[in-house]
Amino acid sequence: MEGYGLFLVLLVSALLLGFLSVLFALVWVFHYREGLSWDGGSAEFNWHPVLIITGFIFIQGIAIIVYRLPWTWKCSKLLIKFIHAGLNTIAMILAIVSLVAVFDFHNAKNIPNMYSLHSWIGLTAVIFYTLQLVLGFAVFLLPFAPVSLRASLMPIHIYSGLLIFATVIATALMGFTEKLIFALKTPAPAYSTSPPEAIFVNTLGLLIVIFGALILWMATRPHWKRPPEQNSKIQQPNGGTPEGTEEESTMTDCSNTDKSDVEFNSEAAARKRNLKLDEIFEIKRNVQDFSWWSRHCSSERTISIHRLAFHCIGSCWIPPALAQPTRKGM
């Protein structure tokens, strides 16, 4: 993998920023807000930012780069597809629960729903994310879609996934600002005076932006893309035909690939031993030819030929002119 060290640094940095973002969200709702509960009050609303940051940002980000992890390249691509789909399913469930918490809180407090730009874009992102997940299951995971359909939809699937991820981050930033403007009012210190809660949440927003930037960078570098699998089959209703960019491995786990590597190394060692034996037999045959030359040549030429013979045998190379002597009188 080209640039493996840089990829590892970016991956560790992204994981640390993701965990730190989730931790900041929990500190925000427990230290500065009312905590978490499900009673229709403000504590129920607090589930919204915690679940969005945990599922819709952090877990979705990990799902995006799971194909880029080099230590998974020996595993079956079908296994990685299930991991990718599973992480996205968890993120979708958490996002839906966070929306339920918001609507339940608004209804309990008689607050209008869906009036802000944050709510419009947020709900749109959840809807398109759900459609993206369902489409991914139907086309890329189940074995019924034709190869041509998969190939044509793959660029759209990748682009829409990255677009939704970036949109979710932008929507979260709008939500932070909206929440702080509503919460930090008189008699509490106003948002414009930069109280500690405002600075803390603004820092949380910066962490999320940097996390998203690292994920998008790793997901768009072509030299960090998972290499195509060899000797693989795509699951098709007609029994299986190869599919260019979406090849499916017949292996079920990484251990089968390791076994194939061992078999390949064994075959290579056997070929190497056979090659050495062939070289020995070739050298022996040429030594016999040199002996014939020495018996039919003059003494001076015999000495020269012997010198040349030992030099050629020592370097495992036989001059073409001497490899097959004509055996004619000198």
Coordinates of C-alpha atoms in Angstrom, one line a residue:
M1 CA 0.0 0.0 0.0
E2 CA 1.4 3.3 -1.1
G3 CA 1.7 5.8 1.8
Y4 CA 0.8 3.3 4.4
G5 CA 2.4 5.3 7.2
L6 CA 0.4 8.5 6.3
F7 CA -2.8 6.4 6.1
L8 CA -2.2 5.0 9.5
V9 CA -1.6 8.4 11.0
L10 CA -4.8 9.8 9.5
L11 CA -6.8 6.7 10.5
V12 CA -5.7 7.0 14.2
S13 CA -6.3 10.7 14.2
A14 CA -9.8 10.2 12.8
L15 CA -10.7 7.6 15.4
L16 CA -9.4 9.8 18.2
L17 CA -11.4 12.8 16.9
G18 CA -14.5 10.6 16.6
F19 CA -14.3 9.3 20.1
L20 CA -13.5 12.8 21.4
S21 CA -16.6 14.2 19.6
V22 CA -18.9 11.6 21.2
L23 CA -17.3 12.3 24.6
F24 CA -17.8 16.1 24.1
A25 CA -21.5 15.5 23.2
L26 CA -22.0 13.5 26.5
V27 CA -20.2 16.2 28.5
W28 CA -22.3 18.9 26.9
V29 CA -25.7 17.2 27.7
F30 CA -24.7 16.1 31.2
H31 CA -22.6 19.1 32.4
Y32 CA -24.3 22.0 30.6
R33 CA -27.8 20.6 29.9
E34 CA -30.3 18.4 31.7
G35 CA -28.8 15.0 31.0
L36 CA -30.7 12.2 29.2
S37 CA -34.1 10.8 29.8
W38 CA -37.3 9.9 27.8
D39 CA -40.0 12.0 29.5
G40 CA -40.9 14.6 26.9
G41 CA -38.7 17.2 28.6
S42 CA -35.5 18.9 27.6
A43 CA -33.5 15.8 28.7
E44 CA -35.3 13.8 26.0
F45 CA -34.3 16.3 23.3
N46 CA -30.7 15.9 24.4
W47 CA -30.8 12.4 22.8
H48 CA -30.8 14.1 19.5
P49 CA -27.3 15.6 19.4
V50 CA -25.8 12.5 21.2
L51 CA -27.2 10.0 18.8
I52 CA -26.5 12.1 15.7
I53 CA -22.9 12.5 16.6
T54 CA -22.5 8.9 17.6
G55 CA -24.3 7.2 14.8
F56 CA -24.9 9.6 11.9
I57 CA -21.4 11.1 12.0
F58 CA -18.9 8.8 13.8
I59 CA -20.2 5.3 12.8
Q60 CA -21.1 6.4 9.3
G61 CA -17.6 7.8 8.9
I62 CA -16.1 4.4 9.9
A63 CA -18.4 2.6 7.5
I64 CA -17.2 4.8 4.7
I65 CA -13.5 3.9 5.1
V66 CA -13.9 0.2 6.1
Y67 CA -13.0 -0.8 2.5
R68 CA -9.8 1.2 2.8
L69 CA -8.3 -0.6 5.8
P70 CA -5.4 -2.5 4.3
W71 CA -5.4 -5.4 6.8
T72 CA -8.9 -6.3 5.6
W73 CA -7.8 -6.7 1.9
K74 CA -7.1 -10.4 2.4
C75 CA -10.6 -11.0 3.7
S76 CA -13.5 -11.8 1.5
K77 CA -15.1 -8.7 0.0
L78 CA -18.5 -10.1 0.8
L79 CA -17.6 -10.0 4.5
I80 CA -16.5 -6.4 4.2
K81 CA -19.8 -5.6 2.5
F82 CA -21.7 -7.0 5.4
I83 CA -19.6 -5.0 7.8
H84 CA -20.2 -1.8 5.7
A85 CA -23.9 -2.5 5.6
G86 CA -24.1 -3.3 9.3
L87 CA -22.4 -0.1 10.4
N88 CA -24.7 2.0 8.1
T89 CA -27.7 0.2 9.5
I90 CA -26.7 1.0 13.1
A91 CA -26.1 4.6 12.0
M92 CA -29.6 4.8 10.4
I93 CA -31.3 3.4 13.5
L94 CA -29.7 5.9 15.8
A95 CA -30.6 8.7 13.4
I96 CA -34.2 7.7 13.3
V97 CA -34.4 7.4 17.2
S98 CA -32.9 10.9 17.4
L99 CA -35.6 12.3 15.2
V100 CA -38.3 10.6 17.3
A101 CA -36.8 12.2 20.4
V102 CA -37.0 15.7 18.7
F103 CA -40.6 15.3 17.5
D104 CA -41.7 13.9 20.8
F105 CA -40.1 16.8 22.7
H106 CA -41.6 19.4 20.3
N107 CA -45.1 17.8 20.5
A108 CA -44.9 17.7 24.3
K109 CA -43.9 21.4 24.5
N110 CA -46.2 22.6 21.7
I111 CA -43.3 23.7 19.6
P112 CA -43.8 23.7 15.8
N113 CA -42.0 21.1 13.7
M114 CA -40.1 21.4 10.5
Y115 CA -39.9 25.2 10.3
S116 CA -36.1 25.7 10.3
L117 CA -33.5 25.1 7.5
H118 CA -31.7 22.7 10.0
S119 CA -34.8 20.5 10.2
W120 CA -35.4 20.6 6.4
I121 CA -31.9 19.5 5.5
G122 CA -31.7 17.1 8.4
L123 CA -34.9 15.2 7.5
T124 CA -33.9 15.1 3.9
A125 CA -30.5 13.6 4.8
V126 CA -32.1 10.9 6.8
I127 CA -34.6 10.0 4.0
F128 CA -31.8 9.9 1.4
Y129 CA -29.6 7.9 3.7
T130 CA -32.3 5.3 4.2
L131 CA -32.9 5.1 0.5
Q132 CA -29.1 4.8 -0.1
L133 CA -29.0 1.9 2.4
V134 CA -32.0 0.1 0.9
L135 CA -30.6 0.5 -2.6
G136 CA -27.2 -0.7 -1.5
F137 CA -28.7 -3.9 0.0
A138 CA -30.8 -4.6 -3.0
V139 CA -28.1 -4.0 -5.7
F140 CA -24.8 -4.7 -4.1
L141 CA -25.4 -7.2 -1.4
L142 CA -28.2 -9.4 -2.7
P143 CA -27.2 -11.7 -5.6
F144 CA -30.0 -10.7 -8.0
A145 CA -28.9 -7.5 -9.6
P146 CA -27.2 -7.8 -13.0
V147 CA -23.6 -6.9 -13.5
S148 CA -24.4 -3.9 -15.8
L149 CA -26.7 -2.4 -13.2
R150 CA -24.1 -2.7 -10.4
A151 CA -21.4 -1.1 -12.6
S152 CA -23.6 1.8 -13.6
L153 CA -24.9 2.5 -10.0
M154 CA -21.5 2.2 -8.2
P155 CA -20.3 5.8 -9.0
I156 CA -23.7 7.2 -7.9
H157 CA -23.6 5.1 -4.7
I158 CA -20.1 6.3 -3.8
Y159 CA -20.9 10.0 -4.6
S160 CA -24.2 10.1 -2.8
G161 CA -22.7 8.4 0.3
L162 CA -20.0 11.1 0.5
L163 CA -22.5 13.8 -0.2
I164 CA -24.9 12.6 2.6
F165 CA -22.0 12.4 5.0
A166 CA -20.8 16.0 4.3
T167 CA -24.5 17.2 4.5
V168 CA -25.0 15.6 7.9
I169 CA -21.9 17.4 9.3
A170 CA -23.1 20.7 7.9
T171 CA -26.6 20.1 9.3
A172 CA -25.1 19.2 12.7
L173 CA -23.2 22.5 12.8
M174 CA -26.4 24.4 12.0
G175 CA -28.1 22.5 14.8
F176 CA -25.4 23.5 17.3
T177 CA -25.8 27.1 16.5
E178 CA -29.6 27.0 16.6
K179 CA -29.6 25.2 20.0
L180 CA -27.1 27.7 21.5
I181 CA -29.1 30.7 20.3
F182 CA -32.3 29.3 21.8
A183 CA -30.7 28.1 25.1
L184 CA -28.3 30.9 25.9
K185 CA -30.7 33.8 26.4
T186 CA -31.4 36.2 29.2
P187 CA -31.1 35.8 32.2
A188 CA -28.4 33.3 31.2
P189 CA -25.2 34.7 29.5
A190 CA -26.1 35.3 25.9
Y191 CA -24.4 33.4 23.1
S192 CA -22.8 36.6 21.8
T193 CA -20.9 36.9 25.0
S194 CA -19.1 33.6 24.4
P195 CA -19.9 31.8 27.7
P196 CA -18.1 28.5 28.5
E197 CA -20.9 26.4 27.0
A198 CA -20.7 28.3 23.8
I199 CA -17.0 27.9 23.5
F200 CA -17.3 24.2 24.4
V201 CA -19.9 23.5 21.7
N202 CA -18.0 25.5 19.1
T203 CA -15.0 23.3 19.9
L204 CA -17.2 20.2 19.4
G205 CA -18.1 21.6 16.0
L206 CA -14.5 22.0 15.0
L207 CA -13.7 18.4 16.1
I208 CA -16.6 17.1 13.9
V209 CA -15.4 19.2 10.9
I210 CA -11.8 17.9 11.2
F211 CA -13.1 14.3 11.6
G212 CA -15.2 14.7 8.4
A213 CA -12.3 16.1 6.5
L214 CA -10.0 13.2 7.4
I215 CA -12.7 10.7 6.5
L216 CA -13.4 12.3 3.1
W217 CA -9.6 12.6 2.4
M218 CA -9.0 8.9 3.1
A219 CA -12.1 7.9 1.1
T220 CA -11.1 9.8 -2.0
R221 CA -7.4 8.9 -2.4
P222 CA -7.2 6.5 -5.4
H223 CA -3.9 4.8 -4.2
W224 CA -5.7 3.8 -1.0
K225 CA -8.5 2.0 -2.7
R226 CA -9.0 -1.7 -2.1
P227 CA -7.3 -3.6 -4.9
P228 CA -9.5 -5.9 -7.1
E229 CA -9.7 -9.5 -6.0
Q230 CA -8.3 -12.3 -8.2
N231 CA -9.9 -15.6 -9.0
S232 CA -13.2 -14.4 -7.6
K233 CA -16.8 -14.9 -8.6
I234 CA -19.8 -12.7 -8.3
Q235 CA -23.0 -14.2 -7.0
Q236 CA -25.5 -14.3 -9.8
P237 CA -28.8 -16.2 -10.3
N238 CA -27.4 -18.0 -13.3
G239 CA -24.5 -19.6 -11.4
G240 CA -21.9 -16.9 -11.3
T241 CA -20.0 -14.8 -13.8
P242 CA -17.1 -12.4 -13.2
E243 CA -18.0 -8.8 -12.5
G244 CA -15.2 -6.2 -13.2
T245 CA -15.2 -3.9 -10.3
E246 CA -17.5 -5.8 -8.0
E247 CA -15.8 -9.2 -7.8
E248 CA -16.9 -11.5 -5.0
S249 CA -14.5 -13.8 -3.4
T250 CA -15.5 -17.4 -2.9
M251 CA -13.7 -17.4 0.4
T252 CA -15.7 -16.9 3.6
D253 CA -12.9 -15.5 5.8
C254 CA -9.3 -14.4 5.9
S255 CA -7.9 -17.8 6.8
N256 CA -8.7 -19.2 3.4
T257 CA -6.6 -16.5 1.7
D258 CA -3.7 -17.3 4.1
K259 CA -3.9 -21.0 3.1
S260 CA -3.8 -20.1 -0.6
D261 CA -0.7 -18.0 0.1
V262 CA 1.0 -21.0 1.8
E263 CA 0.1 -23.2 -1.2
F264 CA 1.5 -20.6 -3.6
N265 CA 4.7 -20.4 -1.7
S266 CA 5.0 -24.2 -1.6
E267 CA 4.6 -24.3 -5.4
A268 CA 7.2 -21.6 -5.9
A269 CA 9.7 -23.5 -3.7
A270 CA 9.1 -26.7 -5.7
R271 CA 9.7 -24.9 -9.0
K272 CA 12.9 -23.4 -7.6
R273 CA 14.2 -26.8 -6.5
N274 CA 13.4 -28.2 -10.0
L275 CA 15.1 -25.3 -11.6
K276 CA 18.3 -26.0 -9.6
L277 CA 18.2 -29.6 -10.6
D278 CA 17.9 -28.7 -14.2
E279 CA 20.8 -26.3 -13.9
I280 CA 23.0 -29.1 -12.4
F281 CA 22.1 -31.5 -15.2
E282 CA 22.9 -28.8 -17.8
I283 CA 26.2 -28.1 -16.2
K284 CA 27.1 -31.8 -16.1
R285 CA 26.2 -32.2 -19.8
N286 CA 28.4 -29.2 -20.7
V287 CA 31.3 -30.4 -18.6
Q288 CA 31.1 -33.7 -20.7
D289 CA 31.1 -31.6 -23.9
F290 CA 34.2 -29.7 -22.6
S291 CA 35.9 -33.0 -22.0
W292 CA 35.3 -33.9 -25.7
W293 CA 36.8 -30.6 -26.8
S294 CA 39.9 -31.1 -24.7
R295 CA 40.6 -34.5 -26.3
H296 CA 40.3 -33.1 -29.8
C297 CA 42.1 -29.7 -29.4
S298 CA 45.7 -28.7 -29.1
S299 CA 47.2 -28.3 -25.6
E300 CA 47.2 -24.5 -25.6
R301 CA 43.6 -24.4 -26.8
T302 CA 42.7 -27.1 -24.3
I303 CA 44.1 -24.9 -21.4
S304 CA 42.1 -22.0 -22.7
I305 CA 38.9 -24.0 -23.0
H306 CA 39.3 -25.4 -19.5
R307 CA 39.7 -21.9 -18.1
L308 CA 36.7 -20.8 -20.0
A309 CA 34.7 -23.8 -18.8
F310 CA 35.5 -23.3 -15.1
H311 CA 34.6 -19.6 -15.5
C312 CA 31.3 -20.3 -17.2
I313 CA 30.3 -23.1 -14.8
G314 CA 31.1 -20.9 -11.8
S315 CA 28.7 -18.2 -13.1
C316 CA 26.1 -20.8 -14.2
W317 CA 26.3 -19.5 -17.8
I318 CA 27.3 -21.5 -20.9
P319 CA 28.3 -19.7 -24.1
P320 CA 26.0 -20.5 -26.9
A321 CA 28.9 -21.5 -29.2
L322 CA 30.1 -24.1 -26.6
A323 CA 26.8 -25.3 -25.4
Q324 CA 26.4 -27.6 -28.5
P325 CA 29.8 -28.3 -30.0
T326 CA 29.9 -29.4 -33.7
R327 CA 32.5 -32.1 -32.9
K328 CA 34.4 -31.5 -36.1
G329 CA 38.1 -31.9 -36.3
M330 CA 40.2 -28.9 -35.5

